[in-house]
Amino acid sequence: MTSDTAVQPPEPTVQALADSILDTLVHRIGKDAQAARPHDWLAATIFTVRNDIVERWMASTKAAHAAGAKRVYYLSLEFLIGRLLRDAVTNLQRSDEVTRALAIHGQTLAELEEIEPDAALGNGGLGRLAACFMESLASLDLPAYGYGIRYVNGMFRQRIDDGWQVEMPENWLAHGNPWEFERRESAYFIGFGGEVTITGNRVHWNPAEAVEAIAVDTPVVGWRGKWVNTLRLWNARAFDPIKLDKFNAGDFEGALGDQMRAETLTRVLYPNDSTPAGQELRLRQEYFFSSASIQDIVRRHIQYFGDIQTLPDKAAIQLNDTHPAVSVAELMRVLIDHHDFAFDAAWEITKRTFGYTNHTLLPEALESWPLSLFERLLPRHMQIVYQINAKLLREARSAGSNDQSIAAISLIDEGGERRVRMANLAFAGSHSINGVAALHTDLMKKTVFADLHRLYPTRINNKTNGITPRRWLQQCNPGLTALIREAIGDGFLDDAERLIDLDPFAEDSGFRERFAAVKRSNKVMLANHIFESMNLRIDPDAMFDVQIKRIHEYKRQLLNIVETVALYDQIRSHPERDWTPRVKLFAGKAASSYQNAKLVIKLANDVARRVNADPMTRDLLRVAFVPNYNVSLAERIVPAADLSEQISTAGMEASGTGNMKFAMNGALTIGTLDGANIEIKDRVGDDNIFIFGMTADEVEAKRANGYDPRSVIEASPELRQAVSGIASGVFSPDDPGRYAGLMGGLYDGDWFMVAADFDDYAAAQRRVDARYVDRDAWTASAIRNVARVGWFSSDRTIREYARDIWTVM
Ligand code: 26V
C-alpha cells in the first residue's frame, strides 16, 4: 500500500469496489465487518471480483455462439490450478484497485490471497500443464472448455514426521468454493455394468447401475480479461439420494447407500503418477467423466449446429494422456446407438474429432485394463473396442504388418491376462498423436508406438510444452516483472518472445545489479518463509540450489542427495578450500505406495539433519526438505532459485515444465539432455546452462551392452565414499541399516544410472560453483535465460495445437 491512499480520498471506482465488497460480506456471507473473519473477507472479495468476470464470461459465450466458432475441449483427469484470486485479479488488471479497496476495510489483498486453498486437482506436470493450457486458451480468445472431475479431496497434504512422509487428507472445499457455479440443468445419466441386447439391428445397453453427473463450472479468465472460458468439473450424485422405504424401516445406511456409492466416484484424486492404480474405481472415474463430457459436447453441438455430422468441424477434443481414452468408445457408442450411425461413418467422425497427447513412456504408467473388468463395467464399450480392433488389424494386415507387429498394434494385450491397451485405443481413435518435447516425440516413434507409427506415419507430431508467463513470471515474481517492464515495456506478457529484447541488458552492469537485487529479495522472502515454517535459517547470500518435483527414481533426487553427501565429505576433508556456500532445497511428494521414493524423502531429511548440525560445514552447506510441495509453494520457490536441478536419466522425462519456470525466473539449469532441457539449451546457449551426463542414446546403448555399476562405483572415490557412508548408517545412526537396500540397488542394476552419471554431475557442480563466484558472469547468464526462454510460453504451445491439431487458428 502506498501512503497516498491514507491521505487522499479513494478514487470513486475504488470506493465503489470497497462498498461492493462490504455489501457482499453482509448480504451474501451474512457477517458485518466487525464479525467477519479472514475467510469471510476472502469469500466476499472473490464474489465481488467474480461479478466482473461473469459478465465477460457471458459475453465470451455469446460471441463464440454468434461466430459459430469451433470449440476446443480439453479432457483431463487432472487440473492443477492452484489458487485463483491472484490469477483472476492480475488478469483483470485490477490488483491495485482491489488492494486499495480492501485497505479501506483494513484488509490486505496479499494476506487474503495466502489463505485461499490450492485447488490441487492433479498430481504433477500433466495436471499443471492442463491449467497453463486453460489460461493460455482464454488469453488467446479461443473458445474452449476444460472437462474433468470435481474431486472433493485433491492431492494429499504431505506432513514430514521424523523425516518420513505422512499423507493427510486435503480438504480444499472446507470453506466452500466461491469460484464455482453448479449447473443442475446440465446433468447426465452415466451407466455401469448390466447387459447388451439386440432387437432387430438396434443395440441396447441396459446398465445395472447408474449415477448422475452434475456440471460444476469455474470461469477461467484470460490475460487482460478479454475472454473467459469454462472449466467444467463433474460431480457424481445418486438419482435417488435416499430410499425412503429403507429409511422408514430403520435401515439408515441402506437408505443412503446409493448416494454414498455415487459420491465415492468423485471423492479422491488418485495420488499415483507412476503406476496404474489398477483399481476398478479409477476406471469408473475415467468412464464417468468421459461419458458426461461426451454427452455434453454432443448435446451442445446439436443444440448449436443441428447436425451431428458436422461434429469434427465444430469440436476438437484433446485427450490429456490416456485417462480419458474411453471417450473414443463412448463417442462411437453415442453415434451408433443414439444417432443411428453405421460403424464406419461413426469411426471417421471420431477420428477427425479426437487428438491424443502422450505424457510418458514409462512402461508402468501406460494404462491398460484387465479385459474382464472392462467387459463387466462397460459391456457395450467392450463390443465397440473389439469392432475397432478388427478394423485396425485388418488395416494393419493389408499394409503388410507381420504377426509381431499386429500383436503390438492390437488394442488387446494378449500376453498373460488379457488387457485393453488404452494408449493404442487413443492412438487408433485420433487423427493426431503428439508428444510433449522433441526428444520425447522422437522416442514415441521409435519405442511404444513404433508399429502404430509405421502404419499411420503422419499422425505423430510434436508439441513442446509451455508455461503461462502470467502465473509463472508476472504473478509469482512481481519484482522481476517490474524490472523487465521498466527495461522493455510490458508487451512480453502478451507475447513472451518479446523477452528477447532483454538480452542486451545482460551487458549493462547497472541492470545486472538491479536484477541481482530482485533475486536477492526473492531469496530473503523464501528464507523468511522457511524460517517461519520449518524453523531453519538459510543464508540468502548462499546459492539456492533447488530440486522440486514429484519424487521418482527416474528424476534422480538420489543423484542430487548422493552428490550433496560427497560435497559434505569434501568440505570436511578440505575445509581450507574456497567453497561456494550452497543451500540445497528439495520438495516433492511421493506416491503413497512408492516405497523407494518415500525412502528418498527420509534420506534427504536424514542428510539435512546431520549436515545442518555440523559446525564444520554449516556456513557452507545447508540442506532443507520443504514439506507439502504444491503450486503455491512452487510460486514462492521458483523466483528465489539460483540453480535448477533437471537431472533425470536421459530419455525418461517426457518434457518437464519446472525447467521452463526456473529459466524464465533467472535460474541457471544443471541438467541432462532429456525432455525439454534439450530445447532450453538450444535457446539459452551452451554457456548459460550446465549440461552433463549420458544422452538418451548412450543410456540405451549402456543398458543393451551390459552396464556394471559396481565397477563404476569402485572407480570413483568420491562416489564410493558417499555411497558407503550412507549405506553404513552415517546419516541414520538410529537405524544404521535403513539405506543398505537403497544403496545396494545402486550396485545391483542401477536402472536409473545414478552411478554412471555421478562423476560428470559432480564435475558440472564444481563448474557451477566457479561461475557463481563470478557474480557478473552468473547474473549475465541468468538474464540471458530470462530473455531467451519466451518461446516456452504456453501461448506458443497452444497456438501450435490450434493451428496443427484443432484447426481453430
Ligand atoms: C498416471 C496415473 C496412473 C493412475 C493413477 C493416476 C495417474 C496419474 C498420472 C499418470 C501419468 C502421469 C504422466 C505425467 O505426469 N507426465 C508428465 O507430463 C508433463 C506434462 O507433459 C511432463 O512435463 C513430464 O515430463 C511428464 O512426466
mmCIF file of N, CA and C in Angstrom, residues 299-361:
data_model
loop_
_atom_site.group_PDB
_atom_site.id
_atom_site.type_symbol
_atom_site.label_atom_id
_atom_site.label_comp_id
_atom_site.label_asym_id
_atom_site.label_seq_id
_atom_site.Cartn_x
_atom_site.Cartn_y
_atom_site.Cartn_z
ATOM 1 N N ARG A 299 -24.497 -32.842 -27.017
ATOM 2 C CA ARG A 299 -25.717 -32.047 -26.801
ATOM 3 C C ARG A 299 -25.509 -30.603 -27.267
ATOM 4 N N ARG A 300 -24.378 -30.002 -26.894
ATOM 5 C CA ARG A 300 -24.120 -28.616 -27.284
ATOM 6 C C ARG A 300 -24.018 -28.492 -28.791
ATOM 7 N N HIS A 301 -23.350 -29.460 -29.406
ATOM 8 C CA HIS A 301 -23.192 -29.393 -30.860
ATOM 9 C C HIS A 301 -24.552 -29.444 -31.554
ATOM 10 N N ILE A 302 -25.400 -30.343 -31.107
ATOM 11 C CA ILE A 302 -26.704 -30.471 -31.760
ATOM 12 C C ILE A 302 -27.548 -29.229 -31.505
ATOM 13 N N GLN A 303 -27.460 -28.719 -30.288
ATOM 14 C CA GLN A 303 -28.221 -27.507 -29.966
ATOM 15 C C GLN A 303 -27.779 -26.331 -30.841
ATOM 16 N N TYR A 304 -26.462 -26.201 -31.070
ATOM 17 C CA TYR A 304 -25.963 -25.049 -31.833
ATOM 18 C C TYR A 304 -25.988 -25.270 -33.334
ATOM 19 N N PHE A 305 -25.702 -26.487 -33.749
ATOM 20 C CA PHE A 305 -25.475 -26.694 -35.182
ATOM 21 C C PHE A 305 -26.470 -27.676 -35.822
ATOM 22 N N GLY A 306 -27.260 -28.345 -34.988
ATOM 23 C CA GLY A 306 -28.330 -29.190 -35.531
ATOM 24 C C GLY A 306 -27.891 -30.547 -36.033
ATOM 25 N N ASP A 307 -26.750 -30.597 -36.704
ATOM 26 C CA ASP A 307 -26.395 -31.822 -37.420
ATOM 27 C C ASP A 307 -25.137 -32.448 -36.832
ATOM 28 N N ILE A 308 -25.274 -33.640 -36.314
ATOM 29 C CA ILE A 308 -24.142 -34.303 -35.676
ATOM 30 C C ILE A 308 -23.015 -34.625 -36.671
ATOM 31 N N GLN A 309 -23.371 -34.695 -37.965
ATOM 32 C CA GLN A 309 -22.353 -34.963 -38.989
ATOM 33 C C GLN A 309 -21.205 -33.950 -38.955
ATOM 34 N N THR A 310 -21.527 -32.721 -38.563
ATOM 35 C CA THR A 310 -20.507 -31.668 -38.634
ATOM 36 C C THR A 310 -19.676 -31.583 -37.348
ATOM 37 N N LEU A 311 -19.827 -32.559 -36.463
ATOM 38 C CA LEU A 311 -19.102 -32.503 -35.184
ATOM 39 C C LEU A 311 -17.607 -32.185 -35.344
ATOM 40 N N PRO A 312 -16.892 -32.887 -36.223
ATOM 41 C CA PRO A 312 -15.444 -32.619 -36.310
ATOM 42 C C PRO A 312 -15.102 -31.218 -36.820
ATOM 43 N N ASP A 313 -16.049 -30.573 -37.488
ATOM 44 C CA ASP A 313 -15.779 -29.210 -37.954
ATOM 45 C C ASP A 313 -15.968 -28.194 -36.837
ATOM 46 N N LYS A 314 -16.690 -28.590 -35.800
ATOM 47 C CA LYS A 314 -17.061 -27.633 -34.757
ATOM 48 C C LYS A 314 -16.567 -28.019 -33.369
ATOM 49 N N ALA A 315 -15.947 -29.180 -33.263
ATOM 50 C CA ALA A 315 -15.464 -29.621 -31.952
ATOM 51 C C ALA A 315 -14.136 -30.343 -32.120
ATOM 52 N N ALA A 316 -13.150 -29.915 -31.349
ATOM 53 C CA ALA A 316 -11.875 -30.630 -31.296
ATOM 54 C C ALA A 316 -11.717 -31.124 -29.867
ATOM 55 N N ILE A 317 -11.611 -32.439 -29.706
ATOM 56 C CA ILE A 317 -11.479 -32.990 -28.357
ATOM 57 C C ILE A 317 -10.061 -33.490 -28.171
ATOM 58 N N GLN A 318 -9.375 -32.941 -27.169
ATOM 59 C CA GLN A 318 -7.993 -33.348 -26.899
ATOM 60 C C GLN A 318 -7.957 -34.224 -25.657
ATOM 61 N N LEU A 319 -7.361 -35.405 -25.785
ATOM 62 C CA LEU A 319 -7.264 -36.345 -24.663
ATOM 63 C C LEU A 319 -5.940 -36.102 -23.945
ATOM 64 N N ASN A 320 -6.001 -35.676 -22.701
ATOM 65 C CA ASN A 320 -4.786 -35.437 -21.928
ATOM 66 C C ASN A 320 -4.310 -36.773 -21.363
ATOM 67 N N ASP A 321 -3.424 -37.406 -22.079
ATOM 68 C CA ASP A 321 -2.984 -38.768 -21.813
ATOM 69 C C ASP A 321 -4.142 -39.743 -22.033
ATOM 70 N N THR A 322 -3.958 -40.974 -21.604
ATOM 71 C CA THR A 322 -4.979 -41.988 -21.915
ATOM 72 C C THR A 322 -6.116 -42.004 -20.907
ATOM 73 N N HIS A 323 -6.028 -41.202 -19.848
ATOM 74 C CA HIS A 323 -7.052 -41.293 -18.797
ATOM 75 C C HIS A 323 -8.464 -41.088 -19.335
ATOM 76 N N PRO A 324 -8.665 -40.211 -20.348
ATOM 77 C CA PRO A 324 -9.993 -40.112 -20.937
ATOM 78 C C PRO A 324 -10.160 -40.933 -22.226
ATOM 79 N N ALA A 325 -9.286 -41.918 -22.459
ATOM 80 C CA ALA A 325 -9.300 -42.608 -23.763
ATOM 81 C C ALA A 325 -10.590 -43.384 -24.018
ATOM 82 N N VAL A 326 -11.279 -43.776 -22.962
ATOM 83 C CA VAL A 326 -12.539 -44.490 -23.155
ATOM 84 C C VAL A 326 -13.567 -43.600 -23.869
ATOM 85 N N SER A 327 -13.292 -42.291 -23.908
ATOM 86 C CA SER A 327 -14.140 -41.356 -24.667
ATOM 87 C C SER A 327 -14.260 -41.751 -26.134
ATOM 88 N N VAL A 328 -13.212 -42.363 -26.671
ATOM 89 C CA VAL A 328 -13.239 -42.791 -28.074
ATOM 90 C C VAL A 328 -14.380 -43.799 -28.258
ATOM 91 N N ALA A 329 -14.442 -44.786 -27.366
ATOM 92 C CA ALA A 329 -15.507 -45.787 -27.453
ATOM 93 C C ALA A 329 -16.863 -45.173 -27.105
ATOM 94 N N GLU A 330 -16.854 -44.204 -26.192
ATOM 95 C CA GLU A 330 -18.111 -43.579 -25.792
ATOM 96 C C GLU A 330 -18.716 -42.754 -26.930
ATOM 97 N N LEU A 331 -17.883 -42.001 -27.641
ATOM 98 C CA LEU A 331 -18.431 -41.237 -28.771
ATOM 99 C C LEU A 331 -18.972 -42.201 -29.829
ATOM 100 N N MET A 332 -18.241 -43.281 -30.072
ATOM 101 C CA MET A 332 -18.720 -44.299 -31.025
ATOM 102 C C MET A 332 -20.090 -44.832 -30.585
ATOM 103 N N ARG A 333 -20.227 -45.128 -29.305
ATOM 104 C CA ARG A 333 -21.494 -45.664 -28.787
ATOM 105 C C ARG A 333 -22.629 -44.655 -28.987
ATOM 106 N N VAL A 334 -22.353 -43.398 -28.667
ATOM 107 C CA VAL A 334 -23.397 -42.375 -28.810
ATOM 108 C C VAL A 334 -23.788 -42.237 -30.283
ATOM 109 N N LEU A 335 -22.791 -42.227 -31.176
ATOM 110 C CA LEU A 335 -23.094 -42.060 -32.605
ATOM 111 C C LEU A 335 -23.864 -43.265 -33.141
ATOM 112 N N ILE A 336 -23.448 -44.450 -32.760
ATOM 113 C CA ILE A 336 -24.066 -45.658 -33.325
ATOM 114 C C ILE A 336 -25.421 -45.947 -32.655
ATOM 115 N N ASP A 337 -25.419 -45.966 -31.323
ATOM 116 C CA ASP A 337 -26.628 -46.408 -30.613
ATOM 117 C C ASP A 337 -27.681 -45.307 -30.497
ATOM 118 N N HIS A 338 -27.246 -44.060 -30.401
ATOM 119 C CA HIS A 338 -28.218 -42.974 -30.207
ATOM 120 C C HIS A 338 -28.481 -42.162 -31.467
ATOM 121 N N HIS A 339 -27.554 -42.208 -32.421
ATOM 122 C CA HIS A 339 -27.751 -41.384 -33.621
ATOM 123 C C HIS A 339 -27.730 -42.205 -34.900
ATOM 124 N N ASP A 340 -27.859 -43.520 -34.745
ATOM 125 C CA ASP A 340 -28.060 -44.412 -35.896
ATOM 126 C C ASP A 340 -26.959 -44.379 -36.944
ATOM 127 N N PHE A 341 -25.757 -44.096 -36.521
ATOM 128 C CA PHE A 341 -24.658 -44.124 -37.482
ATOM 129 C C PHE A 341 -24.221 -45.557 -37.773
ATOM 130 N N ALA A 342 -23.772 -45.784 -39.000
ATOM 131 C CA ALA A 342 -23.081 -47.039 -39.302
ATOM 132 C C ALA A 342 -21.689 -46.950 -38.670
ATOM 133 N N PHE A 343 -21.123 -48.111 -38.393
ATOM 134 C CA PHE A 343 -19.837 -48.140 -37.703
ATOM 135 C C PHE A 343 -18.769 -47.312 -38.438
ATOM 136 N N ASP A 344 -18.606 -47.534 -39.721
ATOM 137 C CA ASP A 344 -17.529 -46.858 -40.457
ATOM 138 C C ASP A 344 -17.700 -45.343 -40.468
ATOM 139 N N ALA A 345 -18.930 -44.897 -40.622
ATOM 140 C CA ALA A 345 -19.178 -43.447 -40.632
ATOM 141 C C ALA A 345 -18.883 -42.858 -39.246
ATOM 142 N N ALA A 346 -19.276 -43.567 -38.220
ATOM 143 C CA ALA A 346 -19.006 -43.108 -36.852
ATOM 144 C C ALA A 346 -17.503 -43.040 -36.611
ATOM 145 N N TRP A 347 -16.799 -44.012 -37.136
ATOM 146 C CA TRP A 347 -15.343 -44.083 -36.927
ATOM 147 C C TRP A 347 -14.635 -42.906 -37.584
ATOM 148 N N GLU A 348 -15.084 -42.519 -38.778
ATOM 149 C CA GLU A 348 -14.477 -41.360 -39.447
ATOM 150 C C GLU A 348 -14.692 -40.093 -38.625
ATOM 151 N N ILE A 349 -15.892 -39.905 -38.138
ATOM 152 C CA ILE A 349 -16.190 -38.713 -37.321
ATOM 153 C C ILE A 349 -15.344 -38.721 -36.053
ATOM 154 N N THR A 350 -15.256 -39.884 -35.446
ATOM 155 C CA THR A 350 -14.498 -39.991 -34.191
ATOM 156 C C THR A 350 -13.043 -39.614 -34.412
ATOM 157 N N LYS A 351 -12.430 -40.212 -35.419
ATOM 158 C CA LYS A 351 -11.002 -39.933 -35.660
ATOM 159 C C LYS A 351 -10.758 -38.471 -35.978
ATOM 160 N N ARG A 352 -11.679 -37.866 -36.714
ATOM 161 C CA ARG A 352 -11.481 -36.450 -37.059
ATOM 162 C C ARG A 352 -11.675 -35.537 -35.849
ATOM 163 N N THR A 353 -12.363 -36.033 -34.834
ATOM 164 C CA THR A 353 -12.668 -35.196 -33.666
ATOM 165 C C THR A 353 -11.568 -35.243 -32.602
ATOM 166 N N PHE A 354 -10.976 -36.427 -32.426
ATOM 167 C CA PHE A 354 -10.044 -36.588 -31.304
ATOM 168 C C PHE A 354 -8.584 -36.320 -31.654
ATOM 169 N N GLY A 355 -7.874 -35.794 -30.677
ATOM 170 C CA GLY A 355 -6.414 -35.761 -30.678
ATOM 171 C C GLY A 355 -5.966 -36.335 -29.347
ATOM 172 N N TYR A 356 -4.798 -36.937 -29.324
ATOM 173 C CA TYR A 356 -4.313 -37.577 -28.091
ATOM 174 C C TYR A 356 -2.892 -37.106 -27.799
ATOM 175 N N THR A 357 -2.662 -36.679 -26.560
ATOM 176 C CA THR A 357 -1.325 -36.281 -26.124
ATOM 177 C C THR A 357 -0.764 -37.335 -25.187
ATOM 178 N N ASN A 358 0.420 -37.811 -25.500
ATOM 179 C CA ASN A 358 1.102 -38.763 -24.619
ATOM 180 C C ASN A 358 2.059 -37.995 -23.706
ATOM 181 N N HIS A 359 2.095 -38.367 -22.414
ATOM 182 C CA HIS A 359 2.943 -37.643 -21.462
ATOM 183 C C HIS A 359 3.994 -38.502 -20.781
ATOM 184 N N THR A 360 4.090 -39.743 -21.149
ATOM 185 C CA THR A 360 5.121 -40.567 -20.521
ATOM 186 C C THR A 360 5.341 -41.834 -21.324
ATOM 187 N N LEU A 361 6.582 -42.289 -21.327
ATOM 188 C CA LEU A 361 6.895 -43.557 -21.982
ATOM 189 C C LEU A 361 7.195 -44.640 -20.957
#
